[in-house]
mmCIF file of C-alpha atoms (C1' of nucleotides) in Angstrom:
data_model
loop_
_atom_site.group_PDB
_atom_site.id
_atom_site.type_symbol
_atom_site.label_atom_id
_atom_site.label_comp_id
_atom_site.label_asym_id
_atom_site.label_seq_id
_atom_site.Cartn_x
_atom_site.Cartn_y
_atom_site.Cartn_z
ATOM 1 C CA MET A 1 62.500 4.124 -80.737
ATOM 2 C CA LYS A 2 59.809 1.548 -80.819
ATOM 3 C CA ASN A 3 61.984 -1.006 -82.472
ATOM 4 C CA ARG A 4 64.558 -0.705 -79.789
ATOM 5 C CA PHE A 5 62.310 -2.152 -77.138
ATOM 6 C CA LYS A 6 61.157 -5.016 -79.251
ATOM 7 C CA ARG A 7 64.776 -5.731 -79.898
ATOM 8 C CA GLN A 8 65.802 -5.640 -76.280
ATOM 9 C CA SER A 9 62.930 -7.846 -75.401
ATOM 10 C CA GLU A 10 64.134 -10.351 -77.949
ATOM 11 C CA ILE A 11 67.640 -10.082 -76.576
ATOM 12 C CA ARG A 12 66.309 -10.924 -73.165
ATOM 13 C CA LYS A 13 64.649 -14.014 -74.499
ATOM 14 C CA ILE A 14 67.744 -15.217 -76.262
ATOM 15 C CA ILE A 15 70.071 -14.582 -73.347
ATOM 16 C CA GLN A 16 67.733 -16.376 -71.030
ATOM 17 C CA LYS A 17 68.432 -19.616 -72.834
ATOM 18 C CA GLY A 18 71.977 -19.375 -71.654
ATOM 19 C CA SER A 19 74.000 -20.351 -74.629
ATOM 20 C CA ILE A 20 75.278 -17.112 -76.031
ATOM 21 C CA ASN A 21 78.959 -16.515 -75.638
ATOM 22 C CA SER A 22 79.735 -13.589 -77.832
ATOM 23 C CA GLN A 23 78.027 -10.542 -79.170
ATOM 24 C CA GLU A 24 78.661 -11.749 -82.661
ATOM 25 C CA GLN A 25 76.736 -14.897 -81.936
ATOM 26 C CA LEU A 26 73.898 -12.954 -80.415
ATOM 27 C CA LEU A 27 73.943 -10.663 -83.393
ATOM 28 C CA ALA A 28 73.493 -13.584 -85.748
ATOM 29 C CA GLU A 29 70.648 -14.913 -83.662
ATOM 30 C CA LEU A 30 68.947 -11.548 -83.802
ATOM 31 C CA LYS A 31 69.317 -11.380 -87.549
ATOM 32 C CA THR A 32 67.380 -14.604 -87.926
ATOM 33 C CA LYS A 33 64.616 -13.013 -85.898
ATOM 34 C CA GLY A 34 64.562 -10.080 -88.250
ATOM 35 C CA PHE A 35 66.488 -7.542 -86.235
ATOM 36 C CA ASP A 36 69.163 -5.785 -88.171
ATOM 37 C CA LEU A 37 71.741 -3.956 -86.162
ATOM 38 C CA THR A 38 75.470 -3.669 -85.628
ATOM 39 C CA GLN A 39 77.708 -4.824 -82.852
ATOM 40 C CA ALA A 40 78.021 -1.261 -81.638
ATOM 41 C CA THR A 41 74.354 -1.028 -80.940
ATOM 42 C CA LEU A 42 74.296 -4.424 -79.370
ATOM 43 C CA SER A 43 77.083 -3.482 -77.023
ATOM 44 C CA ARG A 44 75.076 -0.472 -75.957
ATOM 45 C CA ASP A 45 71.961 -2.542 -75.463
ATOM 46 C CA LEU A 46 73.754 -5.020 -73.299
ATOM 47 C CA LYS A 47 75.224 -2.282 -71.205
ATOM 48 C CA GLU A 48 71.868 -0.688 -70.709
ATOM 49 C CA MET A 49 70.298 -4.000 -69.810
ATOM 50 C CA GLN A 50 73.137 -4.891 -67.477
ATOM 51 C CA ILE A 51 73.886 -8.119 -69.184
ATOM 52 C CA ALA A 52 77.370 -9.421 -68.528
ATOM 53 C CA LYS A 53 79.665 -11.981 -69.957
ATOM 54 C CA MET A 54 80.485 -14.375 -67.208
ATOM 55 C CA PRO A 55 83.045 -17.141 -67.105
ATOM 56 C CA HIS A 56 81.444 -20.537 -66.952
ATOM 57 C CA PRO A 57 83.386 -23.642 -65.916
ATOM 58 C CA VAL A 58 81.967 -25.745 -68.702
ATOM 59 C CA LYS A 59 80.820 -23.396 -71.410
ATOM 60 C CA GLY A 60 83.734 -20.994 -71.329
ATOM 61 C CA TYR A 61 81.898 -17.698 -71.258
ATOM 62 C CA VAL A 62 78.195 -17.053 -71.219
ATOM 63 C CA TYR A 63 76.091 -13.930 -71.256
ATOM 64 C CA VAL A 64 73.830 -13.639 -68.263
ATOM 65 C CA PHE A 65 71.739 -11.211 -66.322
ATOM 66 C CA THR A 66 73.850 -10.540 -63.327
ATOM 67 C CA GLU A 67 72.785 -10.014 -59.831
ATOM 68 C CA PRO A 68 75.131 -7.761 -58.011
ATOM 69 C CA GLU A 69 77.418 -9.620 -55.685
ATOM 70 C CA LYS A 70 76.185 -11.184 -52.551
ATOM 71 C CA PRO A 71 77.704 -9.661 -49.469
ATOM 72 C CA LYS A 72 78.971 -13.063 -48.462
ATOM 73 C CA ASN A 73 82.184 -13.112 -46.587
ATOM 74 C CA THR A 74 82.196 -9.398 -45.939
ATOM 75 C CA ALA A 75 81.950 -9.755 -42.183
ATOM 76 C CA PRO A 76 83.655 -12.978 -41.274
ATOM 77 C CA MET A 77 85.342 -11.855 -38.098
ATOM 78 C CA LYS A 78 82.439 -11.617 -35.762
ATOM 79 C CA PRO A 79 80.679 -14.882 -36.451
ATOM 80 C CA VAL A 80 84.034 -16.552 -36.653
ATOM 81 C CA ASN A 81 84.931 -15.918 -33.067
ATOM 82 C CA TYR A 82 81.583 -17.142 -32.081
ATOM 83 C CA LEU A 83 82.034 -20.253 -34.149
ATOM 84 C CA ALA A 84 85.342 -21.023 -32.560
ATOM 85 C CA ASP A 85 83.338 -21.721 -29.426
ATOM 86 C CA GLY A 86 81.807 -24.728 -31.118
ATOM 87 C CA PHE A 87 85.210 -26.300 -31.496
ATOM 88 C CA ARG A 88 85.961 -29.572 -29.693
ATOM 89 C CA ASP A 89 89.092 -31.132 -31.079
ATOM 90 C CA LEU A 90 91.195 -31.811 -34.105
ATOM 91 C CA ARG A 91 92.885 -34.997 -35.208
ATOM 92 C CA PHE A 92 94.745 -36.215 -38.224
ATOM 93 C CA SER A 93 94.948 -39.202 -40.472
ATOM 94 C CA GLY A 94 97.200 -38.939 -43.468
ATOM 95 C CA THR A 95 95.951 -36.187 -45.680
ATOM 96 C CA LEU A 96 92.751 -35.845 -43.727
ATOM 97 C CA ALA A 97 91.915 -33.840 -40.671
ATOM 98 C CA VAL A 98 88.862 -34.448 -38.576
ATOM 99 C CA LEU A 99 87.556 -31.509 -36.666
ATOM 100 C CA ARG A 100 84.939 -32.256 -34.069
ATOM 101 C CA THR A 101 82.517 -29.656 -32.851
ATOM 102 C CA GLN A 102 79.611 -29.208 -30.532
ATOM 103 C CA PRO A 103 76.552 -30.835 -32.039
ATOM 104 C CA GLY A 104 75.071 -28.679 -34.776
ATOM 105 C CA TYR A 105 78.099 -26.461 -35.277
ATOM 106 C CA ALA A 106 79.855 -28.420 -37.953
ATOM 107 C CA SER A 107 78.237 -27.125 -41.086
ATOM 108 C CA SER A 108 78.433 -23.487 -40.175
ATOM 109 C CA ILE A 109 82.097 -23.762 -39.323
ATOM 110 C CA ALA A 110 82.727 -25.671 -42.510
ATOM 111 C CA VAL A 111 81.105 -22.952 -44.539
ATOM 112 C CA VAL A 112 83.438 -20.398 -43.069
ATOM 113 C CA ILE A 113 86.437 -22.559 -43.802
ATOM 114 C CA ASP A 114 85.321 -23.133 -47.358
ATOM 115 C CA ARG A 115 84.749 -19.483 -48.051
ATOM 116 C CA THR A 116 88.259 -18.529 -47.103
ATOM 117 C CA ASP A 117 89.591 -20.761 -49.810
ATOM 118 C CA THR A 118 92.722 -21.436 -47.880
ATOM 119 C CA TRP A 119 95.227 -23.020 -50.182
ATOM 120 C CA GLU A 120 96.214 -25.748 -47.743
ATOM 121 C CA ILE A 121 92.655 -27.043 -47.815
ATOM 122 C CA LEU A 122 91.157 -28.737 -50.825
ATOM 123 C CA GLY A 123 87.704 -28.876 -49.400
ATOM 124 C CA THR A 124 85.580 -29.828 -46.447
ATOM 125 C CA ILE A 125 82.586 -31.960 -45.816
ATOM 126 C CA ALA A 126 80.489 -31.487 -42.757
ATOM 127 C CA GLY A 127 78.087 -33.622 -40.816
ATOM 128 C CA ASP A 128 76.399 -32.484 -37.655
ATOM 129 C CA ASP A 129 79.316 -32.479 -35.257
ATOM 130 C CA THR A 130 82.217 -33.503 -37.469
ATOM 131 C CA ILE A 131 84.033 -31.814 -40.275
ATOM 132 C CA LEU A 132 86.265 -33.726 -42.580
ATOM 133 C CA ILE A 133 88.989 -31.508 -43.964
ATOM 134 C CA ILE A 134 90.842 -32.715 -47.007
ATOM 135 C CA MET A 135 94.299 -31.231 -47.024
ATOM 136 C CA LYS A 136 96.586 -30.617 -49.888
ATOM 137 C CA GLU A 137 99.274 -33.239 -50.123
ATOM 138 C CA GLY A 138 102.446 -32.325 -48.312
ATOM 139 C CA ILE A 139 100.788 -30.086 -45.772
ATOM 140 C CA SER A 140 101.888 -30.681 -42.215
ATOM 141 C CA LYS A 141 99.690 -30.726 -39.165
ATOM 142 C CA ALA A 142 101.240 -27.495 -38.037
ATOM 143 C CA ASP A 143 100.480 -25.886 -41.364
ATOM 144 C CA LEU A 144 96.862 -26.773 -41.081
ATOM 145 C CA VAL A 145 96.619 -25.585 -37.527
ATOM 146 C CA ASN A 146 98.075 -22.280 -38.586
ATOM 147 C CA ALA A 147 95.594 -21.985 -41.366
ATOM 148 C CA LEU A 148 92.719 -22.647 -39.032
ATOM 149 C CA VAL A 149 93.929 -20.115 -36.533
ATOM 150 C CA GLN A 150 94.108 -17.608 -39.337
ATOM 151 C CA ILE A 151 90.484 -18.258 -40.021
ATOM 152 C CA MET A 152 89.337 -18.397 -36.436
ATOM 153 C CA PRO A 153 91.742 -16.494 -34.206
ATOM 154 C CA ASN A 154 89.961 -17.610 -31.076
ATOM 155 C CA LEU A 155 91.150 -21.117 -31.625
ATOM 156 C CA GLU A 156 94.571 -19.998 -30.536
ATOM 157 C CA GLY A 157 95.575 -22.183 -27.638
ATOM 158 C CA LYS A 158 92.543 -24.423 -27.836
ATOM 159 C CA ILE A 159 94.272 -26.753 -30.229
ATOM 160 C CA MET B 1 101.785 -23.240 -57.151
ATOM 161 C CA LYS B 2 101.563 -21.659 -53.774
ATOM 162 C CA ASN B 3 101.766 -18.187 -55.090
ATOM 163 C CA ARG B 4 98.844 -18.693 -57.330
ATOM 164 C CA PHE B 5 96.458 -19.185 -54.449
ATOM 165 C CA LYS B 6 97.764 -16.266 -52.489
ATOM 166 C CA ARG B 7 97.348 -14.201 -55.583
ATOM 167 C CA GLN B 8 93.819 -15.298 -56.199
ATOM 168 C CA SER B 9 92.982 -14.672 -52.629
ATOM 169 C CA GLU B 10 94.270 -11.137 -52.974
ATOM 170 C CA ILE B 11 92.282 -10.704 -56.157
ATOM 171 C CA ARG B 12 89.191 -11.702 -54.281
ATOM 172 C CA LYS B 13 89.856 -9.088 -51.659
ATOM 173 C CA ILE B 14 90.376 -6.353 -54.192
ATOM 174 C CA ILE B 15 87.367 -7.228 -56.286
ATOM 175 C CA GLN B 16 85.264 -7.347 -53.193
ATOM 176 C CA LYS B 17 85.701 -3.623 -52.761
ATOM 177 C CA GLY B 18 83.853 -3.124 -55.998
ATOM 178 C CA SER B 19 85.779 -0.456 -57.758
ATOM 179 C CA ILE B 20 87.772 -2.275 -60.346
ATOM 180 C CA ASN B 21 86.736 -1.733 -63.904
ATOM 181 C CA SER B 22 89.496 -3.143 -65.958
ATOM 182 C CA GLN B 23 92.074 -5.842 -65.726
ATOM 183 C CA GLU B 24 94.759 -3.272 -66.173
ATOM 184 C CA GLN B 25 93.557 -1.480 -63.099
ATOM 185 C CA LEU B 26 93.433 -4.666 -61.116
ATOM 186 C CA LEU B 27 96.873 -5.498 -62.355
ATOM 187 C CA ALA B 28 98.227 -2.241 -61.028
ATOM 188 C CA GLU B 29 96.561 -2.825 -57.684
ATOM 189 C CA LEU B 30 98.135 -6.244 -57.469
ATOM 190 C CA LYS B 31 101.549 -4.841 -58.263
ATOM 191 C CA THR B 32 101.343 -2.565 -55.253
ATOM 192 C CA LYS B 33 100.614 -5.656 -53.164
ATOM 193 C CA GLY B 34 103.710 -7.319 -54.477
ATOM 194 C CA PHE B 35 102.193 -9.628 -57.040
ATOM 195 C CA ASP B 36 103.894 -9.491 -60.379
ATOM 196 C CA LEU B 37 102.016 -10.977 -63.263
ATOM 197 C CA THR B 38 100.731 -10.179 -66.718
ATOM 198 C CA GLN B 39 97.296 -9.476 -68.053
ATOM 199 C CA ALA B 40 97.241 -12.931 -69.616
ATOM 200 C CA THR B 41 97.547 -14.615 -66.285
ATOM 201 C CA LEU B 42 95.052 -12.297 -64.738
ATOM 202 C CA SER B 43 92.529 -13.087 -67.408
ATOM 203 C CA ARG B 44 92.977 -16.750 -66.660
ATOM 204 C CA ASP B 45 92.590 -16.191 -62.943
ATOM 205 C CA LEU B 46 89.405 -14.261 -63.409
ATOM 206 C CA LYS B 47 87.998 -16.947 -65.618
ATOM 207 C CA GLU B 48 88.837 -19.611 -63.104
ATOM 208 C CA MET B 49 87.360 -17.593 -60.275
ATOM 209 C CA GLN B 50 84.285 -16.780 -62.290
ATOM 210 C CA ILE B 51 84.650 -13.099 -61.903
ATOM 211 C CA ALA B 52 82.831 -11.104 -64.522
ATOM 212 C CA LYS B 53 82.787 -7.590 -65.799
ATOM 213 C CA MET B 54 79.320 -6.313 -65.347
ATOM 214 C CA PRO B 55 77.741 -3.131 -66.638
ATOM 215 C CA HIS B 56 76.978 -0.715 -63.867
ATOM 216 C CA PRO B 57 74.596 2.206 -64.354
ATOM 217 C CA VAL B 58 76.888 4.721 -62.718
ATOM 218 C CA LYS B 59 80.360 3.235 -62.682
ATOM 219 C CA GLY B 60 80.323 2.031 -66.252
ATOM 220 C CA TYR B 61 81.675 -1.444 -65.799
ATOM 221 C CA VAL B 62 82.679 -3.215 -62.619
ATOM 222 C CA TYR B 63 84.192 -6.580 -61.891
ATOM 223 C CA VAL B 64 82.063 -8.736 -59.628
ATOM 224 C CA PHE B 65 81.614 -12.253 -58.420
ATOM 225 C CA THR B 66 78.675 -13.542 -60.328
ATOM 226 C CA GLU B 67 75.951 -15.796 -59.162
ATOM 227 C CA PRO B 68 75.289 -18.675 -61.442
ATOM 228 C CA GLU B 69 71.958 -18.111 -63.126
ATOM 229 C CA LYS B 70 69.011 -19.223 -61.193
ATOM 230 C CA PRO B 71 67.594 -22.315 -62.768
ATOM 231 C CA LYS B 72 64.279 -20.645 -63.452
ATOM 232 C CA ASN B 73 61.235 -22.771 -63.891
ATOM 233 C CA THR B 74 62.063 -23.491 -67.483
ATOM 234 C CA ALA B 75 61.521 -27.150 -68.216
ATOM 235 C CA PRO B 76 64.137 -29.320 -66.526
ATOM 236 C CA MET B 77 66.952 -30.161 -68.888
ATOM 237 C CA LYS B 78 68.586 -33.491 -69.375
ATOM 238 C CA PRO B 79 69.819 -34.056 -65.846
ATOM 239 C CA VAL B 80 73.334 -34.958 -66.755
ATOM 240 C CA ASN B 81 74.078 -31.964 -68.921
ATOM 241 C CA TYR B 82 72.488 -29.779 -66.354
ATOM 242 C CA LEU B 83 74.615 -31.214 -63.620
ATOM 243 C CA ALA B 84 77.820 -30.662 -65.482
ATOM 244 C CA ASP B 85 77.040 -26.978 -65.283
ATOM 245 C CA GLY B 86 77.389 -27.036 -61.546
ATOM 246 C CA PHE B 87 80.962 -28.153 -61.865
ATOM 247 C CA ARG B 88 83.696 -25.867 -60.521
ATOM 248 C CA ASP B 89 86.927 -27.744 -60.253
ATOM 249 C CA LEU B 90 88.577 -31.002 -59.447
ATOM 250 C CA ARG B 91 91.631 -31.631 -57.345
ATOM 251 C CA PHE B 92 93.432 -34.588 -55.902
ATOM 252 C CA SER B 93 95.037 -35.652 -52.692
ATOM 253 C CA GLY B 94 96.307 -39.189 -52.522
ATOM 254 C CA THR B 95 93.492 -41.562 -53.187
ATOM 255 C CA LEU B 96 90.931 -38.838 -52.805
ATOM 256 C CA ALA B 97 89.500 -36.464 -55.313
ATOM 257 C CA VAL B 98 87.716 -33.319 -54.303
ATOM 258 C CA LEU B 99 85.175 -32.055 -56.753
ATOM 259 C CA ARG B 100 83.918 -28.605 -56.054
ATOM 260 C CA THR B 101 80.614 -27.382 -57.386
ATOM 261 C CA GLN B 102 78.405 -24.378 -57.347
ATOM 262 C CA PRO B 103 76.718 -24.091 -53.966
ATOM 263 C CA GLY B 104 73.893 -26.571 -53.707
ATOM 264 C CA TYR B 105 74.893 -28.756 -56.606
ATOM 265 C CA ALA B 106 77.095 -31.207 -54.786
ATOM 266 C CA SER B 107 74.596 -33.745 -53.603
ATOM 267 C CA SER B 108 72.735 -34.056 -56.860
ATOM 268 C CA ILE B 109 75.940 -34.578 -58.780
ATOM 269 C CA ALA B 110 77.123 -37.093 -56.227
ATOM 270 C CA VAL B 111 73.943 -39.067 -56.587
ATOM 271 C CA VAL B 112 74.524 -39.370 -60.294
ATOM 272 C CA ILE B 113 78.080 -40.485 -59.761
ATOM 273 C CA ASP B 114 77.031 -43.064 -57.204
ATOM 274 C CA ARG B 115 74.352 -44.511 -59.424
ATOM 275 C CA THR B 116 76.766 -45.292 -62.206
ATOM 276 C CA ASP B 117 78.741 -47.570 -59.973
ATOM 277 C CA THR B 118 81.945 -46.809 -61.774
ATOM 278 C CA TRP B 119 84.570 -49.292 -60.654
ATOM 279 C CA GLU B 120 87.297 -46.663 -60.262
ATOM 280 C CA ILE B 121 85.216 -45.024 -57.567
ATOM 281 C CA LEU B 122 84.693 -46.636 -54.196
ATOM 282 C CA GLY B 123 82.206 -44.076 -53.055
ATOM 283 C CA THR B 124 81.387 -40.415 -52.651
ATOM 284 C CA ILE B 125 80.401 -38.098 -49.882
ATOM 285 C CA ALA B 126 78.774 -34.799 -50.635
ATOM 286 C CA GLY B 127 78.442 -31.557 -48.732
ATOM 287 C CA ASP B 128 76.831 -28.470 -50.157
ATOM 288 C CA ASP B 129 79.441 -27.494 -52.666
ATOM 289 C CA THR B 130 82.047 -30.208 -52.303
ATOM 290 C CA ILE B 131 82.072 -33.852 -53.206
ATOM 291 C CA LEU B 132 84.680 -36.162 -51.817
ATOM 292 C CA ILE B 133 85.360 -39.015 -54.176
ATOM 293 C CA ILE B 134 87.219 -41.970 -52.764
ATOM 294 C CA MET B 135 89.119 -43.675 -55.533
ATOM 295 C CA LYS B 136 90.252 -47.232 -55.800
ATOM 296 C CA GLU B 137 93.947 -47.593 -55.101
ATOM 297 C CA GLY B 138 96.127 -47.390 -58.146
ATOM 298 C CA ILE B 139 93.732 -45.226 -60.115
ATOM 299 C CA SER B 140 95.420 -42.245 -61.756
ATOM 300 C CA LYS B 141 94.082 -38.759 -62.025
ATOM 301 C CA ALA B 142 93.555 -39.265 -65.721
ATOM 302 C CA ASP B 143 91.578 -42.429 -65.082
ATOM 303 C CA LEU B 144 89.220 -40.646 -62.799
ATOM 304 C CA VAL B 145 88.791 -37.765 -65.157
ATOM 305 C CA ASN B 146 87.888 -40.217 -67.877
ATOM 306 C CA ALA B 147 85.372 -41.873 -65.657
ATOM 307 C CA LEU B 148 83.760 -38.562 -64.836
ATOM 308 C CA VAL B 149 83.572 -37.535 -68.440
ATOM 309 C CA GLN B 150 81.849 -40.820 -69.149
ATOM 310 C CA ILE B 151 79.263 -39.883 -66.601
ATOM 311 C CA MET B 152 78.931 -36.262 -67.609
ATOM 312 C CA PRO B 153 80.003 -35.833 -71.222
ATOM 313 C CA ASN B 154 79.712 -32.085 -71.019
ATOM 314 C CA LEU B 155 82.715 -31.974 -68.774
ATOM 315 C CA GLU B 156 84.871 -32.884 -71.746
ATOM 316 C CA GLY B 157 87.770 -30.523 -72.067
ATOM 317 C CA LYS B 158 86.829 -28.425 -69.076
ATOM 318 C CA ILE B 159 88.683 -30.353 -66.428
ATOM 319 C "C1'" DC C 1 120.440 -36.491 -59.580
ATOM 320 C "C1'" DT C 2 118.175 -36.989 -64.321
ATOM 321 C "C1'" DT C 3 114.108 -37.547 -67.155
ATOM 322 C "C1'" DC C 4 109.604 -37.022 -68.082
ATOM 323 C "C1'" DA C 5 105.197 -35.030 -67.765
ATOM 324 C "C1'" DT C 6 102.356 -31.527 -66.151
ATOM 325 C "C1'" DT C 7 101.194 -27.016 -64.728
ATOM 326 C "C1'" DC C 8 101.985 -22.247 -64.918
ATOM 327 C "C1'" DT C 9 103.254 -18.143 -67.070
ATOM 328 C "C1'" DG C 10 104.629 -14.227 -70.344
ATOM 329 C "C1'" DA C 11 104.941 -12.242 -74.948
ATOM 330 C "C1'" DA C 12 102.692 -11.705 -78.839
ATOM 331 C "C1'" DT C 13 98.521 -11.997 -81.121
ATOM 332 C "C1'" DA C 14 93.729 -12.737 -82.134
ATOM 333 C "C1'" DT C 15 89.385 -11.785 -80.764
ATOM 334 C "C1'" DT C 16 85.965 -9.346 -78.674
ATOM 335 C "C1'" DT C 17 83.799 -5.378 -76.896
ATOM 336 C "C1'" DA C 18 83.366 -0.289 -75.998
ATOM 337 C "C1'" DT C 19 83.474 4.253 -77.686
ATOM 338 C "C1'" DT C 20 84.021 8.165 -80.856
ATOM 339 C "C1'" DC C 21 82.340 10.743 -84.363
ATOM 340 C "C1'" DA C 22 79.320 11.617 -88.000
ATOM 341 C "C1'" DT C 23 74.834 10.834 -89.759
ATOM 342 C "C1'" DT C 24 70.157 9.697 -89.570
ATOM 343 C "C1'" DT C 25 65.692 9.269 -87.398
ATOM 344 C "C1'" DC C 26 62.063 10.756 -84.763
ATOM 345 C "C1'" DG C 27 59.002 13.630 -82.159
ATOM 346 C "C1'" DA C 28 57.379 18.144 -80.607
ATOM 347 C "C1'" DC C 29 56.409 22.408 -81.870
ATOM 348 C "C1'" DT C 30 55.530 26.252 -84.995
ATOM 349 C "C1'" DA D 1 55.559 20.946 -94.200
ATOM 350 C "C1'" DG D 2 59.837 22.806 -91.947
ATOM 351 C "C1'" DT D 3 62.988 23.334 -88.093
ATOM 352 C "C1'" DC D 4 65.003 22.202 -83.834
ATOM 353 C "C1'" DG D 5 66.862 19.142 -80.437
ATOM 354 C "C1'" DA D 6 67.307 14.724 -78.601
ATOM 355 C "C1'" DA D 7 67.908 10.004 -79.158
ATOM 356 C "C1'" DA D 8 69.533 6.113 -81.924
ATOM 357 C "C1'" DT D 9 72.516 4.036 -84.983
ATOM 358 C "C1'" DG D 10 76.525 2.530 -88.002
ATOM 359 C "C1'" DA D 11 81.319 2.673 -89.536
ATOM 360 C "C1'" DA D 12 85.557 2.941 -88.019
ATOM 361 C "C1'" DT D 13 88.550 2.706 -84.343
ATOM 362 C "C1'" DA D 14 90.235 2.311 -79.785
ATOM 363 C "C1'" DA D 15 90.433 -0.302 -75.841
ATOM 364 C "C1'" DA D 16 90.034 -4.352 -73.392
ATOM 365 C "C1'" DT D 17 90.244 -9.168 -72.928
ATOM 366 C "C1'" DA D 18 91.088 -14.051 -74.349
ATOM 367 C "C1'" DT D 19 94.028 -17.386 -76.378
ATOM 368 C "C1'" DT D 20 98.020 -19.371 -78.698
ATOM 369 C "C1'" DC D 21 102.433 -20.784 -78.563
ATOM 370 C "C1'" DA D 22 106.749 -21.518 -76.445
ATOM 371 C "C1'" DG D 23 109.484 -21.583 -72.639
ATOM 372 C "C1'" DA D 24 110.155 -22.042 -67.439
ATOM 373 C "C1'" DA D 25 108.963 -24.008 -63.121
ATOM 374 C "C1'" DT D 26 107.373 -27.778 -60.450
ATOM 375 C "C1'" DG D 27 106.699 -32.275 -59.165
ATOM 376 C "C1'" DA D 28 106.625 -37.356 -59.913
ATOM 377 C "C1'" DA D 29 109.213 -41.505 -61.092
ATOM 378 C "C1'" DG D 30 113.226 -43.852 -61.968
#
DNA sequence: CTTCATTCTGAATATTTATTCATTTCGACT
DNA sequence: AGTCGAAATGAATAAATATTCAGAATGAAG
C-alpha cells in the first residue's frame, strides 16, 4: 500500500532522532503526524525495517537502525601471539601494573587486553611503548600475570 | 562478584555465534555451561552489555552486539549532553576511577572533565575508550559521582 | 566478630513486543 | 462492475522482556 511507505519513511525520520524508547511512544509520535495504526502494524514495520531496541547506558533503551555486529574479537589468537613479541617487561605499583613494550606496540596490545574484558582488569591506557593497567583491588601480581598469559599464551615464561 | 564477570564473558561468547533469539534460549545455553541464573538477571546483563535483539530477515530475531549509532552529520548537539551518551560504566580502584566509554569517546569526555577543574579530581588520562581519573585522597565514590553528574547532568541516575 | 551499606539476585509482576486469526483493502483480470 | 488472490491491518492474545520489591551475599568500617 502506498500509505505504508510514507509511514515507514516517517518512522525512519523519527527513529533517526534517537529518542524513542518504546513502540507506544513511537505510535503516539506517528499519530501526531497523521498516521493512524496499531502497535501490531508498527511491530511488523520495525521488523521489516530492521530497527532494534538497543540498551543505552544513559537513556535506558533506544530504537536504532542496527548494523550487524562487527567481527571484532573473532580471531584473537593469531595476532595475539604476534603481539606477545612486542612485550618487554611488567612491573607493579599498588593497584597498577605497567607493561612496557617495543615502541609502537602498546596501543595494539592494549586493545587486545581491553577486548577480553578480563575481570581482574578495570581498564588500560596506552601510550606508545607503555601500557598502564588498572587492576581490580585485591588482585595479586600472580593473578594478573595469569590473566595476561590467558590473553597472550606466548608470554608464558617471558614474564 | 567474580561470577558475574565470568558469566558475562560466557554470554559474550555465546552471543557471538549469532544464533540466539530469545533470552530463554540463552538461559538454557548458559545452564549447560554451569551458570545458574534467572531471566531477570539475564535481562540486566544484556542491558549492561548493550546487547540487543535485532530483527533478522531470515532468522526472525537475533541477539547482537550493537554499534552505537553513528553521529551522522546532523547538527552537533550540546556537547555535554552528547558526551554523556558515550558513557559506559564507572569503576573504582583505590584513589583511581576508571570510566569506560564507547570507543573513541574517551578523549573528548576527558577534555570536558579537565576543563571544569573540579577539585575532587587531580587529573585524567584518556585512551580510546577508557579514562583514568585520579582522585584526591579521601574522596569517596559518591563524591566523585556527584562531581561527574555536575559536569554531565545527563548521567544522573545512570551511574 | 558485628554492623552497616552496597551490590546482586530471584520471584513475581508489569510492561512491552510479536503473532495469530479474522477481516478488509487493493490490484489485476475478466 | 464483479471475482479472485495477495497483501495489509486491527483486535485480541501469546510470548518475551524489563522492573519492582524483598531478601541474600559481599565488602567496608568499627
